[in-house]
Every structure is written in C-alpha cells, then in structure tokens.
Coordinates of C-alpha atoms in Angstrom, one line a residue:
X1 CA -14.0 14.1 13.4
X2 CA -17.0 11.9 12.6
X3 CA -15.2 8.7 13.5
X4 CA -14.4 8.7 17.2
X5 CA -11.1 7.0 18.0
X6 CA -10.7 4.8 21.1
X7 CA -8.0 5.5 23.6
X8 CA -6.0 2.5 22.3
X9 CA -6.2 3.7 18.7
X10 CA -5.1 7.2 19.8
X11 CA -2.2 5.7 21.8
X12 CA -1.0 3.7 18.7
X13 CA -1.3 6.8 16.5
X14 CA 0.8 8.8 19.0
X15 CA 3.4 6.1 19.4
X16 CA 3.9 5.6 15.7
X17 CA 3.8 9.4 15.0
X18 CA 6.7 9.9 17.4
X19 CA 8.7 7.0 16.0
X20 CA 8.0 8.2 12.4
X21 CA 9.1 11.8 13.0
X22 CA 12.2 10.8 15.0
X23 CA 13.4 7.8 13.1
X24 CA 11.8 7.4 9.7
X25 CA 11.9 11.0 8.6
X26 CA 15.6 11.4 9.3
X27 CA 16.9 9.5 6.3
X28 CA 13.8 9.8 3.9
X29 CA 15.3 12.4 1.6
X30 CA 18.6 10.7 1.5
X31 CA 17.0 7.3 0.6
X32 CA 15.0 9.0 -2.1
X33 CA 18.3 10.0 -3.7
X34 CA 20.3 6.8 -3.1
X35 CA 17.4 4.3 -3.5
X36 CA 18.7 2.5 -0.4
X37 CA 16.1 0.1 1.0
X38 CA 15.1 1.0 4.6
X39 CA 16.1 -2.4 6.0
X40 CA 17.1 -1.1 9.5
X41 CA 14.0 1.0 9.9
X42 CA 11.8 -1.9 8.7
X43 CA 13.5 -4.1 11.4
X44 CA 12.7 -1.5 14.0
X45 CA 9.1 -1.4 12.8
X46 CA 8.9 -5.1 13.2
X47 CA 10.1 -4.8 16.8
X48 CA 7.3 -2.3 17.4
X49 CA 4.7 -4.7 15.9
X50 CA 4.0 -2.7 12.8
X51 CA 4.7 -5.4 10.1
X52 CA 1.8 -7.7 11.1
X53 CA -0.5 -5.4 13.0
X54 CA -3.8 -7.2 12.2
X55 CA -2.5 -10.8 12.6
X56 CA -3.5 -12.7 15.8
X57 CA -0.7 -12.8 18.5
X58 CA -0.4 -16.6 18.3
X59 CA 1.0 -16.0 14.8
X60 CA 3.3 -13.2 15.7
X61 CA 1.0 -10.3 15.1
X62 CA -0.5 -7.6 17.3
X63 CA -4.2 -8.4 16.9
X64 CA -4.9 -4.8 16.1
X65 CA -8.0 -3.6 14.3
X66 CA -7.9 -2.1 10.8
X67 CA -8.5 1.5 12.1
X68 CA -5.4 1.3 14.2
X69 CA -3.5 -0.1 11.3
X70 CA -4.4 2.7 8.9
X71 CA -3.6 5.3 11.6
X72 CA -0.2 3.8 11.9
X73 CA 0.4 3.5 8.2
X74 CA -0.6 7.1 7.6
X75 CA 2.0 8.2 10.2
X76 CA 4.7 6.2 8.5
X77 CA 3.7 7.6 5.0
X78 CA 3.9 11.2 6.5
X79 CA 7.6 10.7 6.9
X80 CA 8.5 8.3 4.1
X81 CA 6.1 6.9 1.4
X82 CA 8.7 4.4 0.3
X83 CA 8.8 2.8 3.8
X84 CA 5.0 3.0 4.0
X85 CA 4.4 1.0 0.8
X86 CA 6.6 -1.8 2.2
X87 CA 4.5 -1.8 5.4
X88 CA 1.3 -1.7 3.4
X89 CA 2.0 -4.7 1.2
X90 CA 3.3 -6.7 4.1
X91 CA 0.3 -6.1 6.3
X92 CA -2.7 -5.7 3.9
X93 CA -1.9 -8.2 1.2
X94 CA 0.8 -10.7 2.3
X95 CA 0.1 -11.3 6.0
X96 CA -3.7 -11.0 5.7
X97 CA -3.8 -13.4 2.7
X98 CA -1.9 -16.1 4.6
X99 CA -3.9 -15.5 7.7
X100 CA -7.2 -15.9 5.9
X101 CA -6.4 -18.6 3.4
X102 CA -3.4 -20.4 4.8
X103 CA -3.4 -23.7 6.8
X104 CA -1.7 -24.2 10.1
X105 CA 1.6 -25.3 8.6
X106 CA 1.7 -22.2 6.4
X107 CA 0.8 -19.9 9.2
X108 CA 3.6 -21.3 11.4
X109 CA 6.2 -21.5 8.7
X110 CA 5.5 -18.3 6.7
X111 CA 3.1 -16.0 8.6
X112 CA 4.9 -15.9 11.9
X113 CA 8.2 -14.5 10.6
X114 CA 6.3 -12.1 8.4
X115 CA 4.1 -10.8 11.1
X116 CA 7.0 -10.4 13.5
X117 CA 8.9 -8.4 10.8
X118 CA 11.7 -10.9 10.7
X119 CA 11.3 -11.2 6.9
X120 CA 9.8 -9.1 4.1
X121 CA 6.9 -10.4 1.9
X122 CA 5.8 -9.6 -1.6
X123 CA 2.7 -10.3 -3.7
X124 CA 3.3 -11.2 -7.4
X125 CA 0.1 -10.8 -9.5
X126 CA 0.9 -8.3 -12.2
X127 CA 2.7 -9.4 -15.5
X128 CA 4.0 -7.6 -18.5
X129 CA 0.7 -8.3 -20.4
X130 CA -1.6 -8.6 -17.4
X131 CA -2.1 -5.7 -15.0
X132 CA -5.7 -4.6 -14.5
X133 CA -6.9 -7.8 -16.1
X134 CA -5.3 -10.6 -14.1
X135 CA -7.1 -13.3 -16.0
X136 CA -4.8 -12.6 -18.9
X137 CA -1.7 -13.6 -16.9
X138 CA 0.4 -16.3 -18.6
X139 CA 2.3 -17.8 -15.7
X140 CA 1.5 -21.5 -15.2
X141 CA 1.9 -24.0 -12.5
X142 CA 1.7 -27.7 -13.5
X143 CA 1.2 -30.4 -10.8
X144 CA 4.1 -32.9 -10.7
X145 CA 3.7 -35.3 -7.9
X146 CA 4.3 -33.5 -4.6
X147 CA 5.4 -30.4 -6.5
X148 CA 4.1 -27.7 -8.9
X149 CA 6.3 -26.6 -11.7
X150 CA 6.0 -22.8 -11.9
X151 CA 6.9 -20.8 -15.1
X152 CA 6.3 -17.2 -15.8
X153 CA 7.3 -13.6 -15.3
X154 CA 5.9 -11.0 -12.9
X155 CA 6.3 -7.3 -13.2
X156 CA 6.2 -4.2 -10.9
X157 CA 6.5 -6.3 -7.7
X158 CA 6.9 -4.2 -4.6
X159 CA 9.8 -5.5 -2.4
X160 CA 10.6 -8.1 -5.1
X161 CA 14.3 -7.8 -4.5
X162 CA 14.2 -7.8 -0.7
X163 CA 11.3 -10.2 -0.1
X164 CA 12.1 -13.6 1.5
X165 CA 8.5 -14.9 0.9
X166 CA 6.4 -14.2 -2.2
X167 CA 2.8 -15.0 -2.9
X168 CA 2.7 -15.9 -6.6
X169 CA -0.4 -16.4 -8.7
X170 CA -0.3 -18.7 -11.8
X171 CA -2.8 -20.6 -13.9
X172 CA -3.3 -24.2 -12.9
X173 CA -6.3 -24.7 -15.3
X174 CA -6.5 -22.5 -18.4
X175 CA -10.0 -23.6 -19.3
X176 CA -11.5 -22.2 -16.0
X177 CA -10.5 -18.6 -16.6
X178 CA -10.3 -16.7 -13.3
X179 CA -11.3 -19.9 -11.4
X180 CA -8.3 -21.6 -12.9
X181 CA -5.8 -19.3 -11.1
X182 CA -4.0 -20.5 -8.0
X183 CA -1.7 -18.9 -5.5
X184 CA 1.6 -20.3 -4.1
X185 CA 4.1 -19.4 -1.4
X186 CA 7.5 -19.2 -2.9
X187 CA 10.7 -18.6 -0.8
X188 CA 13.8 -16.7 -1.9
X189 CA 16.5 -19.1 -3.0
X190 CA 14.2 -21.7 -4.6
X191 CA 15.9 -23.0 -7.7
X192 CA 14.4 -21.4 -10.8
X193 CA 13.3 -18.3 -9.0
X194 CA 15.2 -15.1 -9.9
X195 CA 14.9 -11.4 -9.5
X196 CA 14.9 -9.6 -12.8
X197 CA 15.0 -5.9 -13.7
X198 CA 14.9 -3.4 -10.8
X199 CA 12.8 -0.4 -11.9
X200 CA 14.2 3.2 -11.8
X201 CA 11.1 5.0 -10.6
X202 CA 9.8 8.5 -10.5
X203 CA 8.8 8.2 -6.8
X204 CA 8.9 5.7 -3.9
X205 CA 12.5 5.3 -4.8
X206 CA 13.7 3.6 -1.6
X207 CA 11.1 0.8 -2.2
X208 CA 12.3 -1.7 -4.8
X209 CA 10.0 -2.6 -7.6
X210 CA 11.2 -5.5 -9.7
X211 CA 10.5 -8.3 -12.2
X212 CA 10.3 -11.8 -10.8
X213 CA 11.2 -14.7 -13.1
X214 CA 10.2 -18.3 -12.6
X215 CA 11.8 -21.0 -14.9
X216 CA 10.8 -24.5 -14.0
X217 CA 10.6 -23.5 -10.4
X218 CA 9.6 -26.5 -8.3
X219 CA 7.2 -25.5 -5.5
X220 CA 6.2 -28.0 -2.9
X221 CA 2.5 -28.8 -3.2
X222 CA 2.1 -28.0 0.5
X223 CA 2.9 -24.3 -0.4
X224 CA -0.3 -24.0 -2.4
X225 CA -2.2 -21.2 -0.6
X226 CA -5.9 -22.2 -0.2
X227 CA -7.2 -24.6 -2.8
X228 CA -6.5 -24.9 -6.5
X229 CA -8.4 -22.1 -8.2
X230 CA -8.5 -19.8 -5.2
X231 CA -5.8 -17.5 -6.6
X232 CA -8.1 -14.9 -8.1
X233 CA -10.2 -14.8 -4.9
X234 CA -7.1 -14.5 -2.8
X235 CA -5.8 -11.6 -4.9
X236 CA -9.1 -9.7 -5.0
X237 CA -9.6 -10.1 -1.3
X238 CA -6.1 -8.9 -0.6
X239 CA -6.5 -6.0 -2.9
X240 CA -9.6 -4.9 -1.0
X241 CA -7.6 -4.5 2.1
X242 CA -4.7 -3.1 0.2
X243 CA -6.8 -0.3 -1.2
X244 CA -7.6 0.9 2.3
X245 CA -3.9 0.9 2.8
X246 CA -3.4 3.1 -0.3
X247 CA -5.9 5.5 1.0
X248 CA -3.9 5.7 4.3
X249 CA -0.6 6.2 2.4
X250 CA -2.3 9.0 0.3
X251 CA -3.6 10.7 3.4
X252 CA -0.1 10.5 5.1
X253 CA 1.7 12.1 2.2
X254 CA -1.1 14.7 1.7
X255 CA -0.9 15.7 5.3
X256 CA 2.9 16.1 5.1
X257 CA 2.6 18.2 2.0
X258 CA -0.2 20.3 3.5
X259 CA 1.8 21.0 6.7
X260 CA 4.8 21.9 4.7
X261 CA 2.8 24.3 2.6
X262 CA 1.1 26.0 5.6
X263 CA 4.5 26.4 7.3
X264 CA 6.0 27.9 4.2
X265 CA 3.1 30.2 3.6
X266 CA 3.4 31.6 7.1
X267 CA 7.1 32.2 6.8
X268 CA 7.3 33.5 3.2
X269 CA 6.9 37.3 2.7
X270 CA 5.9 39.1 -0.5
X271 CA 4.7 42.6 -1.0
X272 CA 5.4 43.4 2.6
X273 CA 3.4 40.6 4.3
X274 CA 3.3 36.9 4.8
X275 CA 1.8 35.2 1.7
X276 CA -0.6 33.4 4.1
X277 CA -2.5 36.8 4.3
X278 CA -3.5 36.6 0.6
X279 CA -7.1 35.5 0.2
X280 CA -6.5 33.4 -2.9
X281 CA -3.9 31.3 -1.0
X282 CA -6.1 31.1 2.1
X283 CA -8.9 29.6 0.1
X284 CA -6.5 27.1 -1.4
X285 CA -5.4 26.0 2.1
X286 CA -9.1 25.7 3.1
X287 CA -9.8 23.5 0.1
X288 CA -6.8 21.3 0.8
X289 CA -7.7 20.8 4.5
X290 CA -11.3 19.9 3.5
X291 CA -10.1 17.3 0.9
X292 CA -7.8 15.6 3.4
X293 CA -10.6 15.4 6.0
X294 CA -13.0 14.0 3.4
X295 CA -10.5 11.3 2.4
X296 CA -9.8 10.5 6.0
X297 CA -13.5 9.9 6.7
X298 CA -13.8 7.6 3.7
X299 CA -10.8 5.6 4.9
X300 CA -12.2 5.3 8.4
X301 CA -15.6 4.1 6.9
X302 CA -14.0 1.4 4.9
X303 CA -11.7 0.3 7.8
X304 CA -14.4 0.2 10.3
X305 CA -16.7 -1.8 8.0
X306 CA -13.9 -4.3 7.6
X307 CA -13.5 -4.5 11.3
X308 CA -17.2 -5.2 11.7
X309 CA -16.9 -7.9 9.1
X310 CA -19.3 -6.2 6.7
X311 CA -18.8 -6.1 2.9
X312 CA -16.5 -3.3 2.3
X313 CA -15.1 -3.7 -1.3
X314 CA -17.1 -0.7 -2.6
X315 CA -16.0 1.5 0.3
X316 CA -12.4 0.4 -0.1
X317 CA -12.5 1.4 -3.8
X318 CA -14.1 4.7 -2.9
X319 CA -11.5 5.5 -0.3
X320 CA -8.7 4.5 -2.6
X321 CA -10.1 6.4 -5.6
X322 CA -10.8 9.7 -3.7
X323 CA -7.7 9.7 -1.5
X324 CA -5.2 8.8 -4.3
X325 CA -6.6 11.5 -6.6
X326 CA -6.8 13.9 -3.7
X327 CA -3.1 13.5 -2.8
X328 CA -2.2 14.3 -6.4
X329 CA -4.2 17.5 -6.4
X330 CA -3.0 18.5 -3.0
X331 CA 0.7 17.9 -3.6
X332 CA 0.5 20.0 -6.8
X333 CA -1.1 22.8 -4.8
X334 CA 1.5 22.5 -2.0
X335 CA 4.2 22.7 -4.6
X336 CA 2.6 25.7 -6.2
X337 CA 2.4 27.5 -2.8
X338 CA 6.2 27.0 -2.6
X339 CA 6.7 28.7 -5.9
X340 CA 10.1 28.1 -7.4
X341 CA 11.3 26.5 -4.2
X342 CA 8.9 23.7 -4.6
X343 CA 10.6 22.6 -7.8
X344 CA 14.0 22.0 -6.1
X345 CA 15.0 19.1 -4.0
X346 CA 16.0 21.2 -1.0
X347 CA 12.3 21.2 -0.1
X348 CA 10.5 17.9 0.7
X349 CA 7.4 19.0 -1.2
X350 CA 9.1 18.0 -4.4
X351 CA 9.5 14.4 -3.1
X352 CA 5.9 14.3 -1.9
X353 CA 4.7 15.4 -5.4
X354 CA 6.7 12.5 -7.1
X355 CA 5.7 9.9 -4.5
X356 CA 2.0 10.7 -4.8
X357 CA 1.8 10.1 -8.5
X358 CA 1.7 6.3 -8.3
X359 CA -1.2 6.1 -5.9
X360 CA -3.8 6.4 -8.6
X361 CA -2.1 3.5 -10.5
X362 CA -1.0 0.6 -8.3
X363 CA -3.3 -1.9 -6.6
X364 CA -6.0 -1.0 -9.1
X365 CA -6.0 2.2 -11.2
X366 CA -8.6 5.0 -10.7
X367 CA -10.4 3.6 -13.7
X368 CA -10.6 0.1 -12.2
X369 CA -11.9 1.6 -8.9
X370 CA -14.7 3.4 -10.9
X371 CA -15.6 0.0 -12.5
X372 CA -15.8 -1.6 -9.1
X373 CA -17.9 1.2 -7.6
X374 CA -20.3 1.5 -10.6
X375 CA -20.7 -2.2 -10.8
X376 CA -21.7 -2.3 -7.2
X377 CA -24.3 0.5 -7.7
X378 CA -25.8 -0.9 -10.8
X379 CA -26.2 -4.4 -9.2
X380 CA -27.9 -3.0 -6.1
X381 CA -31.5 -4.3 -6.3
X382 CA -32.6 -1.8 -3.7
X383 CA -32.1 1.0 -6.2
X384 CA -34.6 1.9 -8.9

C-alpha cells in the first residue's frame, strides 16, 4: 500500500469493520427489500462517533482526519451501501458545510446534534430542472424583515424524509447568477416545508430519496448559512468532500463484491474442478483486485491532500470518477462469476450490482467529473 496508515487510522478501520460486519450487515438484505430506513443502526453509529467524524470535539464530533473517515465509510459501505450514503451526506456535506461556513449560533444549534448523530441532515441542491447545472435552479428566497420567504422544489434529496435539518440553496439575487445563490438551514416542521414524492429506486433502497417542497416557508434570517451569495460556494465545497465519500462508498461495495466472487469461485466446481482454477477467471480476479487498489490509492491521495489543506478538487473528482466507474465494472464481473446465481436475490452480489449503479450519477456525474478534471488541466499554466 503506497499510503501508510497510522496506528490510530488502523484502529478506527478495525473497530468500524467489526461493527459493520456484526451489526450493519445483518439486516442489509432485508432492508433492501422492505426499504426500511436504518434508524437504529444510524443511532448506534452516532454513539460510535461515525456521524460527525471530522467535526471538532467542541461541536460534538470526533476531530478525525479525512483518511480515517474514508476508511470508516468504506467499511460501512462494504455491508450496506444504503447506510453508507446516509453517513456520507451527513459527514461530508452537511456537517462540514456548517462547520466551515456556520457561525457560533449555528454550530451550537445545528452542528452539535448532527455531529453527535442525534439527528439526520440533508443537503438540498438538485431541482427538477437543475441537476448538473445548479445555476438553473428556480428556488427563491426573498428577504422579509428578520425572515426569508423560501419557495421552490428540490429533487433526489438523500435522507429527505428522515432529515431533521436540511441545508437548502435558493436564489436571493437572480441577476448575479451563481453569486446570487444562498444557503439556508431549514428544520423539519417549519410551516411551508413538506416532503414530497419518495422515489422507488433501483438500489440504495433503504436510504430515502425524496422531493422537498417549500411554499412561502419563513426561514429566520439567522439561519442563513454564510453570507448572501455564498450558496454556490458552499455547495461546490461540500461536493468536493462528498466526492471523496463517493469514492469510499464505491470501494466498499467493490470490495464486498470482489470478496463474494472470490469465495464463490473457490467453492463452485465445474468440469471436475473449482472454477477458480480456470485461467480466464483468474485473470478476471487479478484485474478486479488491481482496479480496487488503484481506486483506493486515488481516494487516499485526495483525502490526504484535504487533510494537508491543499487544493484537492481535481483529485476528488479523479477519485470519484475512477472509483464509481470501477465499481460498476467490478460488480458486473462479480455477478458474471456467479453465473445464474448472481442474477437471483439469494446472493448479495445482485444487490451490490444495483447499489453500484448510482455512484456514477449522484454528487456530480462522470461527465461532470471529466469537465472538472479537464478544466483543471487546461488552466494549469505550468503545462505547455
């Protein structure tokens, strides 16, 4: 391994691995069928400090580094991708955004219960007509004395139904384009705030994905996150960290599918011998292992750069792009190794295959990652 883990990082990885395999994995297949939100497991994760890992202890967090966080997130994703996406959004986008841009009042009121895992958070940026291009969003927030009047509809919001606190972006000045977007902290139960359609998804079925509807929703002005016009910056900064989280989730699911495929290949016999003896399949396994390791190193690079407070947007996009596409290739191969058994729900590889599909889409599609990466390269004045 190119990146040498510290004893503390290894200890966190070991602790979360044991918890994940003994607690999270037990009900993962059942939740995939019932779509039941893993509330009790999330509560236990909060007690272990997994829901605000990178937040300072004075605000309810663990003060862990990003590398420790992605190790833990990968271990949760290994057992249940649905649970991992809740953890990822909570840590990477919600908690970190409030920690970075929030004032003392907001950190005490909102960040502490989030980091402690007492409540779930969500981030509402995407709209029916604004996904990859957030400047096209139509939600508005108009100042009215000590309040903002929020109107609009958000779509594909992870944890939208179960979240108590939501960071919502809206336009406060249409004429300023992306600099006219602001972000607000909105609590569940605020008049004018309602949960709309709950999506019936292909994968990540135990994690709710919903519409959020705001109709003349009065938000206290003190719930403005950062300054007016900071919304786009808050979203893009949050997504940078979130993309490292998607890489971690991808690696966790890929490792689970790989381990299942290797186990099956050793056990399954055809033509008088284990199918793991066939050269074609052995080469497939070698390629799968190599791809996982390559993705892991890209993840560690982006995470360690973030920890060193270096610019890491490009590396986060690279890690997200490669890992998310890798897990789609790898789960397909793992399913193929299982043959017909891979196509039925008795084997977990079928769930891994479905869960993996969204990783190239959410928090910036593969195409958007390629835009980010190529823009960085073409703007680099050091290159000819």
